[in-house]
Coordinates of C-alpha atoms in Angstrom, one line a residue:
M1056 CA 60.4 80.9 120.9
K1057 CA 63.7 80.6 122.8
L1058 CA 65.0 84.1 122.1
K1059 CA 64.6 85.9 125.4
K1060 CA 68.0 85.0 126.7
G1061 CA 71.7 85.3 126.3
L1062 CA 72.3 89.1 125.9
A1063 CA 71.6 89.9 129.5
V1064 CA 73.9 87.1 130.6
A1065 CA 76.7 88.3 128.4
L1066 CA 76.4 91.9 129.5
T1067 CA 76.1 91.0 133.2
A1068 CA 79.2 88.8 133.0
T1069 CA 81.1 91.6 131.2
M1070 CA 80.2 94.2 133.8
A1071 CA 81.5 91.9 136.6
F1072 CA 84.9 91.5 136.0
S1073 CA 91.7 97.3 121.9
T1074 CA 109.0 111.5 106.4
L1075 CA 111.7 111.2 108.6
T1076 CA 112.1 114.7 110.0
G1077 CA 115.4 116.3 111.0
C1078 CA 116.3 116.1 114.7
S1079 CA 118.4 119.0 115.9
N1080 CA 119.7 120.1 119.3
N1081 CA 117.3 123.0 119.5
G1082 CA 114.2 120.8 118.9
S1083 CA 113.2 122.3 115.6
N1084 CA 111.6 120.4 112.7
N1085 CA 114.1 120.6 109.8
E1086 CA 111.8 119.2 107.1
T1087 CA 108.2 119.7 106.0
T1088 CA 105.9 117.3 104.3
T1089 CA 105.9 117.8 100.5
N1090 CA 103.4 115.3 99.3
G1091 CA 100.2 117.0 100.0
T1092 CA 98.4 117.4 103.3
T1093 CA 94.8 118.2 103.9
P1094 CA 93.4 121.5 105.2
S1095 CA 92.7 119.8 108.6
E1096 CA 96.5 119.3 109.2
T1097 CA 97.3 119.8 112.8
T1098 CA 100.6 120.8 114.3
S1099 CA 101.2 120.6 118.0
V1100 CA 104.5 122.1 119.3
A1101 CA 105.7 122.4 122.9
E1102 CA 109.0 122.1 124.6
S1103 CA 109.9 120.6 128.0
T1104 CA 112.0 122.4 130.5
S1105 CA 112.8 119.5 132.7
A1106 CA 115.8 117.2 132.3
T1107 CA 118.7 115.8 134.2
E1108 CA 121.8 117.0 132.3
T1109 CA 122.7 119.8 130.0
T1110 CA 125.5 119.5 127.4
G1111 CA 126.0 122.6 125.3
N1112 CA 122.7 123.4 123.6
A1113 CA 121.4 119.8 123.9
V1114 CA 119.3 118.7 126.9
V1115 CA 120.0 115.1 127.7
A1116 CA 117.8 113.0 130.0
D1117 CA 118.8 109.9 131.9
N1118 CA 118.1 107.6 129.0
G1119 CA 120.1 109.7 126.6
I1120 CA 117.2 111.1 124.5
E1121 CA 118.1 114.4 122.9
P1122 CA 115.4 117.0 122.1
C1123 CA 113.9 116.3 118.6
T1124 CA 110.7 116.5 116.6
I1125 CA 108.8 113.4 115.7
E1126 CA 106.5 113.4 112.6
F1127 CA 103.3 111.4 113.0
W1128 CA 101.0 110.9 110.1
H1129 CA 97.3 110.1 111.0
A1130 CA 93.8 110.0 109.5
M1131 CA 91.7 111.1 112.5
S1132 CA 89.0 113.7 112.1
N1133 CA 86.4 115.6 114.1
K1134 CA 86.2 114.6 117.7
Q1135 CA 88.9 111.9 117.3
E1136 CA 91.4 114.4 115.9
E1137 CA 90.6 116.8 118.7
E1138 CA 91.3 114.2 121.3
L1139 CA 94.5 113.0 119.6
T1140 CA 95.6 116.6 119.5
A1141 CA 94.8 117.1 123.2
L1142 CA 96.7 113.9 124.2
T1143 CA 99.7 114.9 122.0
D1144 CA 99.7 118.5 123.4
K1145 CA 99.8 116.9 126.9
F1146 CA 102.8 114.7 126.0
N1147 CA 104.6 117.6 124.3
A1148 CA 104.2 119.8 127.4
E1149 CA 105.0 117.2 130.0
N1150 CA 107.7 114.9 128.6
E1151 CA 111.1 115.5 130.2
Y1152 CA 113.2 115.0 127.1
G1153 CA 112.3 118.0 124.9
I1154 CA 110.4 115.7 122.5
T1155 CA 107.9 117.4 120.2
V1156 CA 105.4 115.2 118.3
N1157 CA 104.1 116.9 115.1
L1158 CA 100.7 115.7 114.0
T1159 CA 100.1 115.7 110.3
N1160 CA 96.6 114.8 109.1
Q1161 CA 96.8 113.0 105.8
G1162 CA 93.1 112.9 105.0
A1163 CA 91.0 109.7 104.9
Y1164 CA 92.5 106.3 105.4
K1165 CA 92.8 105.7 101.6
D1166 CA 94.8 108.9 101.3
L1167 CA 97.1 107.9 104.2
S1168 CA 97.6 104.5 102.7
S1169 CA 98.5 105.9 99.3
K1170 CA 100.9 108.5 100.8
L1171 CA 102.6 105.8 102.8
T1172 CA 103.1 103.6 99.8
A1173 CA 104.5 106.5 97.7
N1174 CA 106.8 107.6 100.5
A1175 CA 108.0 104.1 101.1
A1176 CA 109.1 103.9 97.5
A1177 CA 110.8 107.3 97.8
D1178 CA 112.3 106.4 101.2
T1179 CA 110.7 109.5 102.8
L1180 CA 108.4 107.8 105.4
P1181 CA 107.5 109.7 108.6
D1182 CA 108.8 108.6 112.0
L1183 CA 105.3 107.3 113.0
A1184 CA 102.1 106.5 111.2
Q1185 CA 98.7 105.0 111.7
A1186 CA 98.4 101.9 109.5
Y1187 CA 96.5 98.8 108.9
N1188 CA 98.7 95.7 108.7
N1189 CA 97.5 94.8 105.3
W1190 CA 98.8 98.1 103.9
L1191 CA 102.3 97.3 105.0
S1192 CA 103.2 94.0 103.4
A1193 CA 104.8 95.6 100.4
Y1194 CA 107.2 97.6 102.6
S1195 CA 107.3 95.7 105.9
D1196 CA 111.1 95.7 105.6
K1197 CA 111.0 99.5 106.5
L1198 CA 109.2 98.9 109.8
V1199 CA 111.2 99.3 113.0
H1200 CA 111.1 96.0 115.0
L1201 CA 109.7 96.9 118.4
D1202 CA 110.6 93.7 120.2
D1203 CA 113.5 95.1 122.2
F1204 CA 111.5 98.2 123.2
V1205 CA 108.6 96.0 124.4
A1206 CA 111.0 93.7 126.3
N1207 CA 113.0 96.3 128.0
D1208 CA 110.8 99.4 128.3
F1209 CA 107.1 98.7 128.4
D1210 CA 104.7 98.4 131.2
N1211 CA 103.3 94.9 131.0
W1212 CA 102.8 94.0 127.3
D1213 CA 100.6 91.1 128.5
D1214 CA 98.1 93.8 129.6
I1215 CA 97.5 94.7 126.0
V1216 CA 94.4 92.9 124.8
A1217 CA 95.5 89.5 123.4
G1218 CA 94.0 90.0 119.9
Y1219 CA 95.8 93.2 119.5
R1220 CA 99.1 91.6 120.5
D1221 CA 98.6 88.9 118.0
E1222 CA 97.7 91.4 115.3
N1223 CA 100.9 93.3 115.9
S1224 CA 103.0 90.1 115.6
Q1225 CA 101.8 89.0 112.1
F1226 CA 105.1 89.8 110.4
G1227 CA 107.1 87.7 112.8
F1228 CA 108.1 90.6 115.0
I1229 CA 106.3 93.3 117.0
S1230 CA 105.5 95.8 114.2
G1231 CA 103.4 98.4 116.1
V1232 CA 101.2 99.2 119.0
P1233 CA 97.4 99.2 119.0
F1234 CA 95.7 102.6 119.0
N1235 CA 92.3 103.5 117.6
K1236 CA 90.8 100.0 118.0
S1237 CA 87.2 99.0 117.6
T1238 CA 85.2 95.9 116.8
Y1239 CA 82.0 94.9 115.0
V1240 CA 78.8 94.7 117.1
L1241 CA 75.1 94.2 116.4
F1242 CA 73.1 97.4 116.6
Y1243 CA 69.4 96.7 116.8
N1244 CA 66.0 98.5 117.3
K1245 CA 65.3 97.4 120.8
T1246 CA 61.8 98.9 120.8
M1247 CA 60.9 96.9 117.7
F1248 CA 62.4 93.7 119.2
D1249 CA 60.5 94.2 122.5
E1250 CA 57.3 94.8 120.6
L1251 CA 57.7 91.4 118.8
G1252 CA 58.8 89.6 121.9
L1253 CA 62.4 89.1 120.6
S1254 CA 65.8 89.4 122.1
A1255 CA 69.0 90.1 120.2
P1256 CA 70.2 86.8 118.6
L1257 CA 73.4 85.2 119.8
T1258 CA 73.6 82.2 117.4
W1259 CA 73.1 81.6 113.7
D1260 CA 69.9 79.7 114.4
E1261 CA 68.5 82.5 116.6
L1262 CA 69.2 85.0 113.9
L1263 CA 67.2 83.1 111.3
E1264 CA 64.3 82.8 113.8
V1265 CA 64.4 86.5 114.6
A1266 CA 64.7 87.5 110.9
K1267 CA 61.7 85.4 109.9
V1268 CA 59.5 87.1 112.6
I1269 CA 60.6 90.6 111.6
K1270 CA 60.1 90.0 107.9
D1271 CA 56.6 88.5 108.5
E1272 CA 55.5 91.1 111.0
K1273 CA 57.2 94.3 109.9
G1274 CA 57.9 93.6 106.2
I1275 CA 61.5 94.9 106.5
E1276 CA 64.8 93.2 106.5
A1277 CA 66.2 92.1 109.8
I1278 CA 69.9 92.6 109.3
G1279 CA 72.7 94.1 107.1
W1280 CA 76.4 94.3 107.3
D1281 CA 78.5 97.4 106.6
D1282 CA 81.5 95.3 105.7
L1283 CA 80.7 92.2 103.6
A1284 CA 84.3 91.0 103.5
G1285 CA 84.6 91.3 107.3
M1286 CA 81.2 89.5 107.7
F1287 CA 82.4 86.7 105.4
Q1288 CA 85.7 86.2 107.3
A1289 CA 84.0 86.2 110.7
M1290 CA 81.3 83.8 109.7
L1291 CA 83.8 81.4 108.2
V1292 CA 85.6 81.4 111.6
Q1293 CA 82.3 81.1 113.5
N1294 CA 81.7 77.9 111.5
G1295 CA 85.1 76.4 112.1
C1296 CA 86.4 77.1 108.6
G1297 CA 89.6 78.7 107.4
Y1298 CA 89.7 82.0 105.5
I1299 CA 92.8 82.7 103.4
D1300 CA 96.5 82.3 103.5
E1301 CA 99.3 83.2 101.0
T1302 CA 98.4 80.2 98.8
G1303 CA 94.8 81.2 98.3
A1304 CA 91.3 80.4 99.6
L1305 CA 90.9 78.0 102.5
F1306 CA 87.2 77.8 102.4
D1307 CA 86.7 75.7 99.2
N1308 CA 85.3 72.8 101.3
E1309 CA 82.1 71.6 103.0
K1310 CA 82.4 74.1 105.9
G1311 CA 82.9 76.9 103.4
L1312 CA 79.8 75.8 101.5
E1313 CA 77.8 75.7 104.7
T1314 CA 78.8 79.2 105.5
V1315 CA 78.0 80.6 102.1
E1316 CA 74.6 78.7 102.1
Y1317 CA 73.7 80.3 105.4
I1318 CA 74.6 83.8 104.1
M1319 CA 72.8 83.4 100.8
N1320 CA 69.7 82.0 102.6
L1321 CA 69.5 85.3 104.6
Y1322 CA 69.7 87.5 101.5
N1323 CA 67.6 85.3 99.1
N1324 CA 64.8 85.1 101.6
G1325 CA 64.7 88.8 102.1
Y1326 CA 66.0 88.6 105.7
A1327 CA 69.1 90.7 104.9
R1328 CA 69.8 93.5 102.6
L1329 CA 72.7 95.4 101.1
V1330 CA 73.4 98.9 102.2
G1331 CA 73.3 100.4 98.7
E1332 CA 74.0 104.1 98.2
D1333 CA 73.7 104.8 102.0
K1334 CA 77.2 103.4 102.3
Y1335 CA 76.7 102.7 106.1
F1336 CA 73.6 101.3 107.8
S1337 CA 73.5 103.9 110.5
N1338 CA 71.2 106.1 108.4
V1339 CA 69.0 103.1 107.5
I1340 CA 68.4 102.0 111.0
S1341 CA 68.0 105.6 112.2
N1342 CA 65.0 105.8 109.8
Q1343 CA 63.8 102.4 111.0
L1344 CA 64.1 100.8 107.6
I1345 CA 66.0 97.8 108.9
A1346 CA 65.8 96.1 112.3
S1347 CA 69.5 95.6 113.0
Y1348 CA 72.9 95.8 111.4
V1349 CA 76.5 94.8 112.1
G1350 CA 79.0 97.7 112.0
S1351 CA 81.9 99.2 113.8
S1352 CA 81.4 100.0 117.5
T1353 CA 82.4 103.5 116.7
G1354 CA 79.3 103.9 114.6
A1355 CA 77.0 104.3 117.6
S1356 CA 77.4 108.1 117.5
Y1357 CA 76.0 108.2 113.9
I1358 CA 72.7 106.5 114.8
T1359 CA 69.8 108.7 115.7
A1360 CA 67.3 106.8 117.8
D1361 CA 64.4 109.2 117.5
G1362 CA 61.3 107.7 119.2
W1363 CA 62.9 104.3 119.7
E1364 CA 65.6 102.7 121.9
L1365 CA 68.9 101.4 120.5
G1366 CA 70.2 98.1 121.6
V1367 CA 73.7 96.8 121.2
A1368 CA 74.8 93.1 121.3
P1369 CA 77.8 90.9 120.5
L1370 CA 78.0 89.2 117.1
V1371 CA 76.2 85.9 116.6
S1372 CA 78.2 82.6 116.8
N1373 CA 77.8 79.1 115.5
T1374 CA 80.3 76.4 116.5
E1375 CA 82.9 79.0 117.3
M1376 CA 82.9 82.6 118.5
A1377 CA 84.6 85.3 116.4
A1378 CA 84.4 89.1 116.2
N1379 CA 86.4 91.4 113.8
A1380 CA 89.0 93.6 115.4
A1381 CA 89.1 96.9 113.5
G1382 CA 91.1 100.1 113.6
T1383 CA 94.7 100.9 113.1
N1384 CA 98.0 100.5 114.9
I1385 CA 100.8 102.9 115.1
V1386 CA 104.0 101.8 113.4
M1387 CA 107.5 103.3 113.5
F1388 CA 109.7 104.0 110.4
S1389 CA 112.4 106.3 111.8
Q1390 CA 115.9 104.9 111.3
D1391 CA 117.5 107.5 113.6
T1392 CA 118.3 105.9 117.0
N1393 CA 117.5 109.0 119.0
K1394 CA 114.2 109.6 117.2
Q1395 CA 113.3 105.9 117.7
K1396 CA 113.8 106.3 121.5
A1397 CA 111.8 109.5 121.4
A1398 CA 109.0 108.0 119.4
W1399 CA 108.8 105.1 121.8
E1400 CA 108.2 107.5 124.7
Y1401 CA 105.2 108.8 122.9
L1402 CA 103.9 105.3 122.1
K1403 CA 104.2 104.3 125.7
F1404 CA 102.3 107.4 126.6
L1405 CA 99.4 106.8 124.2
T1406 CA 99.1 103.1 125.3
S1407 CA 99.2 103.8 129.0
A1408 CA 96.1 102.8 131.0
E1409 CA 95.3 106.5 131.6
S1410 CA 95.6 107.7 128.0
T1411 CA 93.8 104.7 126.4
T1412 CA 90.9 105.1 128.9
E1413 CA 90.6 108.8 128.1
W1414 CA 90.9 108.2 124.4
A1415 CA 88.2 105.5 124.5
M1416 CA 85.7 107.5 126.5
A1417 CA 86.1 110.6 124.4
T1418 CA 86.0 108.9 120.9
G1419 CA 84.0 105.7 121.1
Y1420 CA 87.1 103.6 120.3
L1421 CA 88.1 100.8 122.8
P1422 CA 90.8 100.7 125.4
V1423 CA 93.8 98.7 124.3
R1424 CA 94.6 97.4 127.9
T1425 CA 92.7 95.0 130.0
S1426 CA 93.5 97.0 133.1
A1427 CA 91.9 100.0 131.5
Y1428 CA 88.7 98.0 130.9
E1429 CA 88.7 96.9 134.5
S1430 CA 89.5 100.3 136.0
E1431 CA 86.8 102.0 138.1
T1432 CA 86.8 104.9 135.6
Y1433 CA 86.0 102.8 132.6
Q1434 CA 83.6 100.5 134.5
T1435 CA 81.6 103.5 135.4
F1436 CA 81.6 104.6 131.8
M1437 CA 80.5 101.1 130.6
A1438 CA 77.5 101.2 133.0
T1439 CA 76.1 104.0 130.8
D1440 CA 77.4 102.8 127.4
P1441 CA 76.0 99.5 126.1
T1442 CA 78.3 99.6 123.0
S1443 CA 81.4 99.2 125.1
V1444 CA 79.8 96.4 127.1
A1445 CA 79.0 94.4 124.0
A1446 CA 82.4 95.1 122.5
Y1447 CA 84.3 93.9 125.5
S1448 CA 82.2 90.8 125.9
Q1449 CA 83.7 89.4 122.7
S1450 CA 87.3 90.7 123.2
A1451 CA 88.6 87.2 123.8
Y1452 CA 87.5 86.2 120.3
F1453 CA 88.9 89.1 118.2
I1454 CA 90.2 88.2 114.8
S1455 CA 92.2 90.4 112.4
Q1456 CA 92.6 90.6 108.7
P1457 CA 95.6 88.7 107.4
A1458 CA 98.6 90.8 106.4
F1459 CA 100.6 89.5 103.4
E1460 CA 100.9 90.6 99.7
G1461 CA 97.5 90.7 98.1
S1462 CA 95.5 90.4 101.3
Y1463 CA 94.2 93.9 101.1
D1464 CA 93.1 93.4 97.5
V1465 CA 91.3 90.2 98.6
M1466 CA 89.0 92.2 100.9
T1467 CA 87.8 94.3 98.0
A1468 CA 87.4 91.3 95.8
I1469 CA 85.3 89.4 98.3
S1470 CA 83.1 92.4 99.0
N1471 CA 82.5 93.0 95.3
T1472 CA 81.9 89.3 94.5
L1473 CA 79.5 88.8 97.4
E1474 CA 77.5 91.9 96.4
E1475 CA 77.3 90.7 92.8
Q1476 CA 76.1 87.2 93.8
I1477 CA 73.5 88.6 96.2
L1478 CA 72.1 90.9 93.6
N1479 CA 71.9 87.9 91.2
E1480 CA 70.2 85.8 93.9
A1481 CA 72.7 83.1 93.2
D1482 CA 72.7 79.7 94.9
A1483 CA 75.3 78.7 97.4
Q1484 CA 77.6 76.7 95.2
T1485 CA 77.7 79.3 92.5
T1486 CA 78.6 81.9 95.1
L1487 CA 81.3 79.8 96.7
D1488 CA 82.9 79.1 93.3
A1489 CA 82.9 82.8 92.5
L1490 CA 84.5 83.7 95.8
V1491 CA 87.2 81.0 95.6
K1492 CA 88.0 82.2 92.0
A1493 CA 88.1 85.9 93.1
V1494 CA 90.6 85.1 95.9
N1495 CA 92.8 82.7 94.0
D1496 CA 93.0 85.0 91.0
I1497 CA 94.7 87.5 93.3
L1498 CA 96.9 85.2 95.5
Q1499 CA 97.9 82.6 92.9
K1500 CA 99.3 84.8 90.2

């Protein structure tokens, strides 16, 4: 069996070398959020004492930024919120302009999305917010175009991982900067694989071979996906097939049928399973009830490998390579020129090589700069963290969800439709037809 190959090569190669608030001269925040924050709301306030010129009560730095408070809505929690707070406290204390960034935790992503939509309608958006691009299509006209900022005041935009640059250009302008970025990787029970003489699969064919051995020898499913819609998009691209555009499904063709046939073959033969009430496969693999699963690289910390060793590998490929880029960007809504310049100072700080490296090592997210990956600090970290190695090995093949009206709803429709067809043990053509209809019903209204 030609399965003892590939992963070591990939990892070795990788190791060698993603409410407008008032602004006053005394730096105070003149408005508070009125649409419901969570108990974990965090506020970080500090003032800088260094500047180059004083005019009345206003402190004016060389680039003309006056002291002000920037409102930043986010959805981080636990360790990630702690690290975001620490970085923001550092910026507040050290920036020379008297800028204070006020962090407001808006709950989970769905809560943040709902509040952004409501505040966009009321024209009361914050200065900055975390956001997925496919949230923004309905109010992309309210985004600040960052092209001039990037062109005139950014340290090497080309150093940002290419997939993240592409993602932030989907609206025809630079709409944000990447922040808490992750990707999907394959988590697997290395102890079980070693016992069976298997290596992590790197191709569709190898996955089928591995899955058959595990099912025959262990009587459990070999693989699952936390995100069915993400799986479907990635596998279409891996098979050289289109996904969706504004006109509808691009996979109603031979390549699309091949992709669906491969997927349904895995499930109908008992090689793959749905996550069910567990919601995420981290619990399932922790209890050794599945041999591997595909999930966010940030999920490693939720896996308990008690009595067995966890392995991490890139996603499988077919005729093409593709891996989902996940995580949000930070977008700017402020229409005040001074606050825009102040917010940009903060965005430059968060995306600096030093900050993105610190953020990645503390939270399990990925650096957004190539130079951060290649730094001695992060290379040392990668030597002890196989998840970051697997993630970076596929960074040249990151794909993002499309961002246009209806694209967010398509994700839900694909996930629900696939789950229904899997539960029905449907054939490939029936499943393909159902997926095409689900997509087109949304995009061709």
